[in-house]
XYZ file of C-alpha atoms in Angstrom:
677
model
C -0.007 -0.171 0.321
C 2.137 3.043 0.833
C 4.594 2.252 -2.280
C 0.922 2.272 -4.311
C -1.082 4.088 -4.853
C -4.192 5.654 -2.926
C -6.460 3.515 -4.626
C -4.366 0.630 -2.728
C -5.451 1.165 0.377
C -8.934 1.198 -0.951
C -8.855 -1.825 -2.371
C -7.359 -3.096 0.930
C -10.739 -2.028 3.139
C -13.370 -3.593 0.514
C -11.168 -6.436 -0.038
C -11.513 -7.413 4.374
C -14.023 -9.850 4.900
C -16.950 -7.659 6.835
C -17.676 -8.538 10.397
C -21.503 -8.200 10.397
C -21.140 -11.610 8.007
C -19.112 -13.469 7.904
C -20.001 -16.096 10.514
C -17.188 -18.340 8.399
C -14.382 -17.223 9.329
C -11.979 -15.802 12.337
C -13.408 -12.424 12.219
C -17.012 -12.801 13.203
C -18.433 -9.928 15.078
C -18.253 -11.606 18.109
C -14.201 -12.087 18.588
C -11.777 -10.661 19.298
C -10.549 -9.888 15.792
C -14.221 -9.347 14.396
C -14.317 -6.332 17.190
C -10.937 -4.743 16.173
C -12.091 -5.205 12.579
C -15.683 -3.254 12.948
C -13.463 0.278 15.247
C -10.930 0.085 11.746
C -14.376 0.006 9.807
C -16.357 2.187 11.244
C -13.648 4.665 11.526
C -12.733 4.657 8.013
C -15.977 4.643 6.835
C -16.535 7.843 8.655
C -13.791 9.818 7.035
C -13.993 13.049 4.497
C -12.123 12.101 1.386
C -9.485 14.889 2.435
C -9.040 12.938 5.301
C -8.617 9.346 4.009
C -5.569 10.826 1.925
C -4.032 12.475 5.058
C -4.905 8.989 6.819
C -2.904 7.319 3.506
C -0.204 10.159 3.465
C 0.687 9.438 7.627
C 0.622 6.102 6.995
C 3.215 5.997 4.108
C 5.622 8.582 6.718
C 5.011 5.792 9.353
C 5.776 2.781 6.682
C 8.819 4.561 5.534
C 9.639 5.567 9.100
C 11.231 1.686 9.701
C 11.543 0.701 6.256
C 15.261 0.622 4.648
C 15.607 0.008 1.177
C 18.424 -2.345 0.247
C 20.225 -2.289 -3.575
C 19.090 -5.566 -3.945
C 14.996 -4.489 -4.177
C 14.415 -6.425 -1.035
C 13.406 -5.438 2.338
C 14.464 -5.637 5.465
C 13.172 -4.380 9.377
C 15.479 -4.358 11.510
C 14.706 -0.779 12.662
C 10.549 -2.145 13.176
C 12.691 -5.143 15.106
C 15.345 -2.904 17.661
C 11.838 -0.022 17.964
C 9.162 -2.397 18.492
C 7.264 -0.831 21.384
C 6.242 2.101 18.800
C 3.447 -0.679 16.826
C 1.830 -0.886 21.229
C -1.538 0.848 21.378
C -1.323 0.295 25.258
C 1.932 2.651 25.093
C 2.251 5.958 27.014
C 5.710 6.698 25.818
C 5.332 9.372 22.788
C 5.400 7.589 19.718
C 5.526 7.508 15.891
C 2.316 7.997 15.846
C 2.467 11.696 18.152
C 5.472 11.972 15.817
C 3.693 13.235 12.246
C 2.823 17.353 13.103
C -0.855 17.435 14.099
C -1.824 20.085 12.547
C -1.611 18.518 9.327
C -3.979 15.162 10.859
C -7.405 15.680 11.350
C -8.696 11.830 12.169
C -7.234 10.448 15.269
C -6.824 7.023 14.840
C -3.454 6.837 15.388
C -3.239 9.337 17.667
C -6.396 9.203 20.345
C -4.833 6.038 20.785
C -1.625 6.082 21.471
C -1.841 9.580 23.046
C -2.170 9.397 27.666
C -5.463 10.458 28.819
C -4.318 13.849 30.284
C -3.068 14.755 27.112
C -4.999 18.061 25.482
C -5.461 15.793 21.417
C -5.680 18.593 18.785
C -8.131 16.501 16.449
C -12.142 15.478 17.104
C -12.474 12.997 19.599
C -15.239 9.661 18.823
C -18.282 10.265 21.456
C -17.474 7.089 23.191
C -14.404 9.400 23.810
C -15.480 12.337 24.614
C -18.184 11.429 27.362
C -14.807 9.202 28.478
C -12.486 12.701 28.082
C -15.449 14.280 30.015
C -16.433 11.588 33.323
C -12.761 11.217 34.745
C -12.141 15.117 34.506
C -15.026 16.106 36.082
C -14.705 13.617 38.784
C -11.247 14.165 39.055
C -13.086 18.114 39.421
C -14.922 16.772 42.208
C -12.584 14.999 43.711
C -9.244 15.934 43.751
C -8.350 18.715 41.450
C -4.663 17.884 41.583
C -5.391 15.351 38.641
C -7.314 17.331 36.075
C -5.998 19.116 33.832
C -4.702 22.124 34.564
C -7.454 25.083 33.237
C -5.595 26.773 31.299
C -5.076 22.777 29.234
C -8.349 22.067 29.725
C -10.288 24.803 28.340
C -7.823 24.655 24.715
C -8.805 20.933 24.570
C -12.972 22.319 25.532
C -12.481 24.661 22.793
C -11.148 22.639 20.842
C -14.330 19.535 20.605
C -16.321 22.587 21.062
C -15.411 23.672 17.732
C -15.780 20.067 16.289
C -18.735 19.675 18.142
C -20.821 23.174 19.360
C -23.899 21.305 20.767
C -21.510 19.277 23.047
C -24.333 19.553 26.191
C -21.060 17.871 28.785
C -18.393 19.996 27.360
C -20.191 23.147 27.724
C -21.268 22.030 31.652
C -17.164 20.734 32.000
C -16.291 24.611 30.908
C -17.972 26.182 33.137
C -16.844 23.570 36.148
C -13.336 24.722 34.970
C -14.221 27.962 34.683
C -15.184 27.852 38.808
C -12.274 27.174 38.844
C -10.217 30.818 38.166
C -12.976 32.329 39.329
C -13.906 33.508 36.136
C -18.227 34.798 36.280
C -18.257 35.690 32.366
C -16.862 32.388 30.842
C -18.503 29.984 34.557
C -22.305 32.238 33.139
C -21.266 31.763 29.882
C -21.129 27.357 29.827
C -23.302 27.682 32.446
C -25.981 29.217 30.341
C -25.099 26.763 26.416
C -25.762 24.289 28.668
C -29.542 24.226 29.673
C -30.037 25.449 25.920
C -28.397 22.165 24.334
C -30.296 19.868 26.619
C -32.909 21.562 26.305
C -32.289 21.936 21.970
C -30.909 17.727 22.344
C -34.426 17.324 23.333
C -32.790 15.002 26.243
C -34.613 15.401 28.886
C -37.752 14.937 27.036
C -36.834 11.475 26.527
C -35.929 10.884 30.211
C -38.325 12.381 32.109
C -41.211 12.588 29.756
C -42.726 15.529 29.004
C -41.904 17.844 31.904
C -38.258 17.560 30.961
C -38.673 20.738 29.191
C -39.559 22.895 31.928
C -37.849 20.380 34.599
C -34.542 22.276 32.157
C -35.414 24.678 32.815
C -36.430 25.649 36.359
C -32.746 23.824 37.538
C -31.434 26.660 35.119
C -32.671 28.871 36.904
C -31.566 27.790 40.343
C -28.082 26.877 38.703
C -26.975 30.296 37.591
C -28.692 31.646 41.078
C -26.060 29.450 43.140
C -23.589 31.408 40.332
C -24.649 34.249 41.478
C -24.327 33.364 45.072
C -21.175 32.467 44.999
C -19.802 35.691 43.409
C -21.676 37.864 45.749
C -24.435 39.033 43.550
C -27.184 39.145 45.361
C -29.435 41.102 43.642
C -29.172 38.739 40.620
C -29.180 35.524 42.346
C -32.526 37.242 44.011
C -33.387 37.896 40.364
C -32.646 33.751 39.251
C -33.796 32.584 42.785
C -37.606 34.315 41.761
C -37.335 32.982 38.510
C -36.586 29.495 39.743
C -39.386 29.590 41.570
C -42.396 30.440 39.760
C -40.994 27.490 36.701
C -41.255 24.967 39.734
C -44.445 26.116 41.205
C -46.320 25.908 37.369
C -44.666 22.853 36.974
C -44.852 21.697 41.157
C -41.858 20.982 41.273
C -41.662 20.540 45.031
C -38.335 19.039 44.433
C -37.674 21.687 42.740
C -38.870 23.929 45.296
C -37.157 22.781 48.765
C -33.774 22.952 47.490
C -34.686 26.991 45.957
C -36.151 27.989 49.942
C -32.570 26.059 50.539
C -30.877 28.591 48.522
C -33.692 31.292 49.658
C -32.046 30.740 53.659
C -28.501 30.667 51.968
C -28.146 34.076 50.427
C -30.512 35.473 53.256
C -27.667 34.634 55.077
C -24.847 35.845 53.371
C -26.468 39.015 53.082
C -26.394 39.110 56.621
C -30.510 38.720 58.067
C -31.994 36.102 59.830
C -32.686 33.255 58.348
C -33.601 31.322 61.525
C -37.328 30.957 60.274
C -36.940 30.446 56.439
C -33.717 27.635 57.391
C -36.499 26.101 59.796
C -39.214 25.639 57.269
C -37.063 24.579 55.185
C -36.298 21.621 57.333
C -39.361 20.195 57.609
C -41.039 20.770 54.362
C -37.870 18.410 53.274
C -38.186 15.729 56.331
C -42.052 15.855 54.400
C -40.581 15.283 50.879
C -38.315 12.788 52.614
C -35.535 14.541 51.096
C -32.424 13.766 53.781
C -29.752 16.088 52.266
C -31.432 19.090 52.345
C -32.741 18.507 55.789
C -29.470 18.310 57.245
C -28.234 20.877 55.050
C -30.783 22.902 56.701
C -30.319 21.525 60.483
C -26.800 22.458 59.790
C -27.793 26.086 58.757
C -29.632 25.912 62.148
C -26.958 25.009 64.632
C -24.739 27.287 62.591
C -27.139 30.636 63.686
C -27.512 28.806 66.755
C -23.781 29.336 68.227
C -23.555 32.543 66.956
C -26.189 33.844 68.258
C -25.811 32.104 71.765
C -27.683 28.962 71.988
C -26.580 25.896 74.884
C -23.470 23.899 74.103
C -25.062 20.722 74.371
C -28.839 21.736 72.495
C -26.377 22.176 69.775
C -24.321 19.063 70.448
C -27.623 17.398 70.240
C -28.667 18.686 67.239
C -25.692 17.816 65.357
C -25.967 13.723 66.677
C -29.372 13.507 65.010
C -28.030 14.504 61.652
C -25.168 12.089 62.412
C -27.488 9.705 62.782
C -28.869 10.542 59.706
C -25.865 10.834 57.888
C -24.516 6.994 58.615
C -27.977 5.100 57.407
C -27.874 7.243 54.609
C -24.308 7.085 53.389
C -24.300 11.256 52.989
C -20.597 11.295 53.074
C -20.171 14.902 52.482
C -22.110 15.856 54.984
C -20.631 13.874 57.543
C -17.612 15.842 56.586
C -19.103 18.787 56.606
C -20.344 17.668 60.477
C -17.188 17.108 61.553
C -15.269 20.336 60.338
C -18.788 22.070 61.950
C -18.191 19.998 65.404
C -14.530 21.508 65.131
C -15.173 25.287 64.300
C -17.578 25.136 67.500
C -15.214 23.452 69.523
C -12.641 25.937 69.552
C -15.118 29.012 69.203
C -15.405 27.394 72.972
C -12.135 27.526 73.414
C -12.099 23.208 73.820
C -9.275 23.488 71.903
C -8.332 19.806 73.153
C -11.645 18.762 71.904
C -11.414 20.333 68.465
C -8.200 18.976 67.576
C -10.064 15.386 68.345
C -13.094 15.702 65.758
C -10.640 17.503 62.953
C -8.033 14.275 63.373
C -11.485 11.790 63.212
C -12.730 14.093 59.769
C -8.504 13.792 58.503
C -8.286 9.904 59.607
C -12.256 9.633 58.217
C -11.862 6.908 54.864
C -14.948 8.188 52.198
C -17.850 6.118 51.695
C -18.276 7.357 48.608
C -17.198 4.734 45.603
C -13.329 6.113 44.452
C -12.402 5.712 41.067
C -8.929 6.889 39.408
C -6.971 6.102 42.732
C -8.443 9.135 43.929
C -10.007 9.509 47.497
C -11.936 12.536 47.669
C -10.253 15.626 50.189
C -10.828 18.540 48.595
C -13.612 19.297 49.444
C -14.134 22.902 52.036
C -14.779 20.558 55.103
C -11.131 19.529 54.597
C -9.482 22.516 54.381
C -11.159 24.282 56.846
C -10.131 21.546 59.452
C -6.357 21.297 58.115
C -6.602 25.365 58.916
C -8.046 24.596 62.108
C -4.982 22.299 62.679
C -2.748 24.565 61.186
C -3.679 27.764 64.133
C -3.835 24.978 66.166
C -0.757 24.388 66.671
C 1.151 27.309 65.568
C -0.957 28.125 69.436
C 1.577 25.690 70.387
C 5.152 27.355 69.072
C 4.689 24.468 66.748
C 5.885 26.308 63.285
C 7.374 23.641 61.195
C 4.471 21.293 61.275
C 2.429 24.208 60.772
C 4.690 24.701 57.903
C 3.995 21.181 56.729
C 0.463 21.198 57.349
C 0.094 24.855 55.199
C 2.221 23.360 52.205
C 0.271 20.526 52.143
C -3.669 23.253 51.840
C -1.212 24.532 48.581
C -0.549 21.858 47.216
C -3.892 20.792 47.240
C -5.792 23.675 46.930
C -3.945 24.941 43.909
C -4.142 29.362 44.870
C -7.051 29.175 41.243
C -9.255 27.290 43.403
C -12.691 27.897 44.967
C -10.799 27.311 49.023
C -7.922 28.629 48.522
C -8.528 31.763 50.656
C -9.261 29.678 53.412
C -5.321 28.524 53.845
C -4.222 32.112 52.596
C -6.390 34.087 54.800
C -4.940 31.544 58.043
C -1.357 31.779 56.896
C -1.402 35.151 56.930
C -2.775 34.999 60.266
C -0.561 32.178 61.605
C 2.770 34.629 59.952
C 0.989 38.647 61.753
C 1.170 36.953 64.869
C 4.244 34.991 64.405
C 5.805 38.383 63.720
C 3.904 40.092 67.189
C 4.799 37.657 69.129
C 8.339 37.931 68.133
C 7.677 41.966 68.513
C 8.575 42.512 64.568
C 5.988 45.082 64.443
C 7.923 46.031 60.601
C 7.304 42.877 59.713
C 3.395 41.941 60.865
C 2.530 45.543 59.038
C 2.477 44.624 55.690
C 0.536 41.833 56.452
C -3.047 43.809 57.133
C -3.071 44.900 53.391
C -3.408 41.201 52.867
C -5.409 39.815 55.098
C -7.967 43.181 54.269
C -8.407 41.692 50.800
C -9.471 38.149 52.044
C -11.494 39.307 55.448
C -11.755 43.461 56.244
C -13.080 42.593 59.576
C -9.804 40.533 60.618
C -8.336 43.163 58.299
C -9.091 46.451 60.198
C -9.446 44.224 64.037
C -5.511 42.926 62.877
C -4.638 46.970 61.676
C -5.792 48.279 65.431
C -3.096 46.266 67.136
C -0.256 47.189 64.967
C -0.700 50.763 65.400
C -1.748 50.497 69.098
C 1.879 48.607 69.469
C 3.348 50.995 67.895
C 1.838 53.943 70.499
C -0.257 55.636 67.952
C -2.982 55.055 70.018
C -5.924 57.971 68.713
C -5.479 56.117 65.925
C -6.033 52.415 66.826
C -8.726 53.881 68.808
C -10.298 55.176 65.532
C -10.215 51.996 64.237
C -11.421 50.358 66.814
C -14.875 52.345 67.359
C -15.564 52.097 63.381
C -14.819 48.087 63.641
C -17.057 47.203 66.809
C -19.998 49.701 65.085
C -20.120 47.447 61.721
C -19.543 44.165 64.090
C -22.511 44.521 66.398
C -25.066 45.915 62.964
C -23.241 41.782 61.575
C -23.428 40.063 65.242
C -19.504 39.404 64.902
C -19.409 38.174 68.664
C -16.540 37.201 68.951
C -14.883 39.709 67.138
C -17.449 42.142 69.573
C -15.580 41.046 72.318
C -12.296 41.522 71.064
C -12.192 44.710 70.577
C -13.138 46.031 73.681
C -10.405 43.498 75.311
C -8.671 46.016 72.598
C -9.872 49.413 73.900
C -9.591 48.865 77.465
C -5.529 48.176 76.414
C -5.793 51.886 75.641
C -7.317 53.026 78.160
C -4.150 50.949 80.428
C -1.831 53.487 78.263
C -3.817 56.393 80.088
C -3.376 55.599 82.956
C -7.392 54.624 82.612
C -7.781 51.391 84.805
C -11.501 52.852 86.528
C -12.909 53.779 83.258
C -11.369 50.408 81.423
C -13.301 48.275 84.100
C -16.653 48.543 82.751
C -16.074 47.703 78.844
C -14.493 44.548 80.018
C -17.294 43.340 82.095
C -19.668 43.664 79.511
C -16.771 41.841 77.251
C -17.144 39.025 79.704
C -20.864 38.932 80.649
C -21.333 38.391 76.811
C -18.056 36.074 76.718
C -19.884 33.929 79.224
C -23.358 34.178 77.054
C -22.428 33.312 74.079
C -20.143 30.292 76.056
C -16.583 31.415 74.427
C -14.680 29.841 77.411
C -11.391 31.253 75.900
C -12.758 34.973 75.317
C -14.360 35.146 78.957
C -11.196 33.188 80.290
C -8.869 35.953 78.656
C -11.554 39.036 79.920
C -10.782 37.845 83.403
C -7.134 38.051 83.364
C -7.608 41.317 81.609
C -9.879 42.000 84.912
C -7.382 40.853 86.986
C -4.385 43.108 85.969
C -6.878 46.023 85.871
C -7.338 45.375 90.714
C -3.756 44.778 90.528
C -2.689 48.370 88.517
C -5.891 49.319 91.752
C -3.736 48.104 93.895
C -6.317 45.470 95.131
C -3.266 41.835 94.513
C -5.904 39.631 96.797
C -8.647 40.218 94.095
C -6.459 40.433 91.610
C -5.331 36.334 92.375
C -8.886 34.813 93.281
C -10.047 36.145 90.340
C -6.525 34.754 88.260
C -7.034 31.663 90.489
C -10.873 31.306 87.898
C -9.212 31.760 84.717
C -6.028 29.819 85.035
C -7.629 26.074 84.716
C -9.203 26.675 81.818
C -6.064 28.727 79.799
C -3.712 25.827 80.714
C -5.890 23.562 79.465
C -7.146 24.898 76.360
C -5.197 27.998 75.310
C -2.129 28.886 73.229
C 1.140 29.124 74.860
C 1.664 32.808 74.918
C -1.810 32.999 76.840
C -0.104 30.522 78.824
C 2.355 32.780 79.103
C 0.912 36.028 80.176
C -1.222 34.447 82.630
C 1.874 32.915 84.702
C 3.217 35.915 84.249
C -0.020 38.349 86.284
C -0.116 35.359 88.628
C 3.806 35.949 89.628
C 3.317 39.821 89.722
C 0.162 38.933 91.525
C 2.550 37.352 94.276
C 4.476 39.819 94.602
C 2.688 42.349 94.901
C 0.558 40.118 97.960
C 4.083 39.036 98.737
C 4.208 42.306 99.620
C 7.216 42.997 97.556
C 8.498 46.183 96.773
C 11.451 47.491 93.748
C 13.069 50.025 96.428
C 13.175 47.516 98.563
C 11.060 49.005 101.470
C 9.066 46.434 103.900
C 9.587 42.743 104.669
C 8.732 39.998 101.822
C 6.645 36.858 101.854
C 9.498 34.568 100.981
C 7.954 31.899 100.767
C 5.672 33.253 98.931
C 8.512 35.338 96.637
C 9.900 31.895 96.103
C 6.550 30.349 94.933
C 6.428 34.131 92.016
C 9.875 33.232 91.269
C 8.839 29.371 90.593
C 6.628 30.663 88.432
C 8.599 33.331 86.308
C 10.878 30.095 85.277
C 7.889 28.631 83.689
C 6.395 31.408 82.263
C 9.867 31.886 81.488
C 9.474 28.740 78.844
C 6.906 29.416 77.380
C 7.983 32.525 76.209
C 11.572 31.230 75.187
C 9.201 28.640 73.128
C 7.738 31.556 71.089
C 10.766 33.377 71.088
C 8.627 36.329 72.709
C 12.067 38.422 73.557
C 9.965 41.199 74.891
C 9.072 39.462 76.766
C 11.690 37.600 78.397
C 13.230 40.601 79.157
C 9.949 41.558 81.641
C 10.478 38.659 82.932
C 13.949 38.617 83.581
C 13.549 42.235 85.192
C 11.350 40.766 87.990
C 13.667 37.629 88.278
C 16.721 39.792 89.051
C 13.996 41.363 91.272
C 12.763 38.567 92.863
C 16.167 37.327 93.825
C 18.238 40.490 95.021
C 14.663 40.821 97.370
C 15.487 36.633 97.837
C 19.995 38.022 99.191
C 20.065 35.074 95.814
C 23.440 37.208 93.788
C 23.786 34.333 91.485
C 20.383 33.932 90.443
C 20.024 37.921 89.994
C 22.540 38.664 88.754
C 22.509 35.718 86.105
C 19.028 37.345 85.308
C 19.926 40.290 85.401
C 22.464 39.604 83.136
C 20.174 38.033 80.665
C 18.328 41.107 80.897
C 21.084 43.186 79.444
C 21.749 40.907 76.793
C 17.775 40.721 75.540
C 17.823 44.806 75.724
C 20.603 45.413 74.315
C 19.486 43.114 71.171
C 16.446 44.841 70.980
C 16.884 48.517 70.506
C 14.243 49.709 72.448
C 13.028 50.924 75.095
C 11.306 48.794 77.163
C 7.519 49.745 77.978
C 5.887 50.024 81.328
C 6.158 46.942 83.232
C 2.822 48.548 84.517
C 0.631 49.199 81.419
C 1.231 45.640 79.571
C -0.226 42.268 80.538
């Protein structure tokens, strides 16, 4: 064929025994040879004349690149023997077929068989090949995005597919999913609308769903469009799309679609910052009535989240979560089990129970998925996993385990690339950890640039961190202005945690101007809020602030008794910084109660002073773990004074030397110890 003409190849195909009729040969239609020949004949018969010609030219190129002609005219095949793997259709190596100019080869008889699954093609795929490619990529996007094609490569492949078949509905849907990866609102909406247009025009929905197919596509198209706008924060457009979906669903009496609309309606209200409790409760009741466990469970999860922020009692919330977990396991709702565990982790952290939060996060990360695993993929790129890993990173950072934090964040970066939907979670987590570390180490010049990046991801957190930096740089007036603005905003959006933190920071500003008595009402208000919402960590921190204020007002005995209430939860669940601060404050209260005076006047209670030394040593251990040199300088200063009053000269000299070394290294005047917790 290669040495002859095009008609020789055509003659070959015409003389082949047809597998549809030839039962007397080896090529009957159910044999292996017959199946191969059917596949080859069907592919050949679909080719246009120009494609047949290009196939013939590529066959000539393929033949002559392997076979050499000696002078005597006999054919020998050394190259073929040496390079036999090129004929292997299962090979994943780059073969001769791949080396043919793909721009010239419109057919994929060689190319599509020889290429890897994730290698983009330039020619038209068969229907089965295209369906397999789309199904595989959609599965990977859902379960393990890193194994799917890169956004640009996948977009190129989809464009190529749509060029040959513009009415391929599934390709438009994958186009929509791929655009969502890179947060492209225009292409996402374009792909989604084209998908439903093609679905309706093709009549597929009508065949599978009777006469309702056309209307069903329309209402779910509107519902999907509403969810798309919700994700991008376009609340007005989302509201309009939801209204359209509700109207069409009501006309068709589609209760399932109406339930989905109701779920999105309360979600939209939450995103706007409105109270959607009544809507959510209605949604849960209706979902239970129509036997839709997935939507009912999502509604309960939403109610639990709202209840946690509104100060509902913890045992009621946990009971509700336990009941939904029973529902999840009963119906094998793997995704909702993950959401429930992530939600429980977040609630325990909000309450300040770090040990319980750690346990729940580990439970989620070690849980085997109930979903069928294909392509060697485990479902671990969901939002629930991102939330759990971020909590885990923050919990490790609180204990000063920064090497473990970097490992967790590295895994997050690999699992959730920067362009992906949930990448903002680890970006914010990473920035907050860096910010807190720089603040603890006194490197305010490094913390300040991070404020802008944090504000881009979360305005509330950004404002709070800005106030912290301004306060640390002694720009009290600016800090106070920012805090007041933030408090008004958080009270309007009912963000209780931030309101309490703002009150504590405002009280610290009052300390700087010696307004200890004016700080008391603020602190008492913050304590009442923290206890009302069961926020144990914030309540403990508020008690530390109250004890410090009492110490400064000259009642160290009361301060010490108040501290005993907070010290246990702080040591059990608090961060290393909180533990160090609590112990440093305890030591100062013990020194004051013992009658210790810096100028050496009066007789100190030596046993209590000795106890203060031990407490300071423990505090120094915590501050050393965080490399918190400013706090260590305070500790060594107090240690030197204590050792001197106790007559321990060598210890006094050692502490004084450590204080001096740190003072020289920091090159900044130490703030008065009495002005800082």
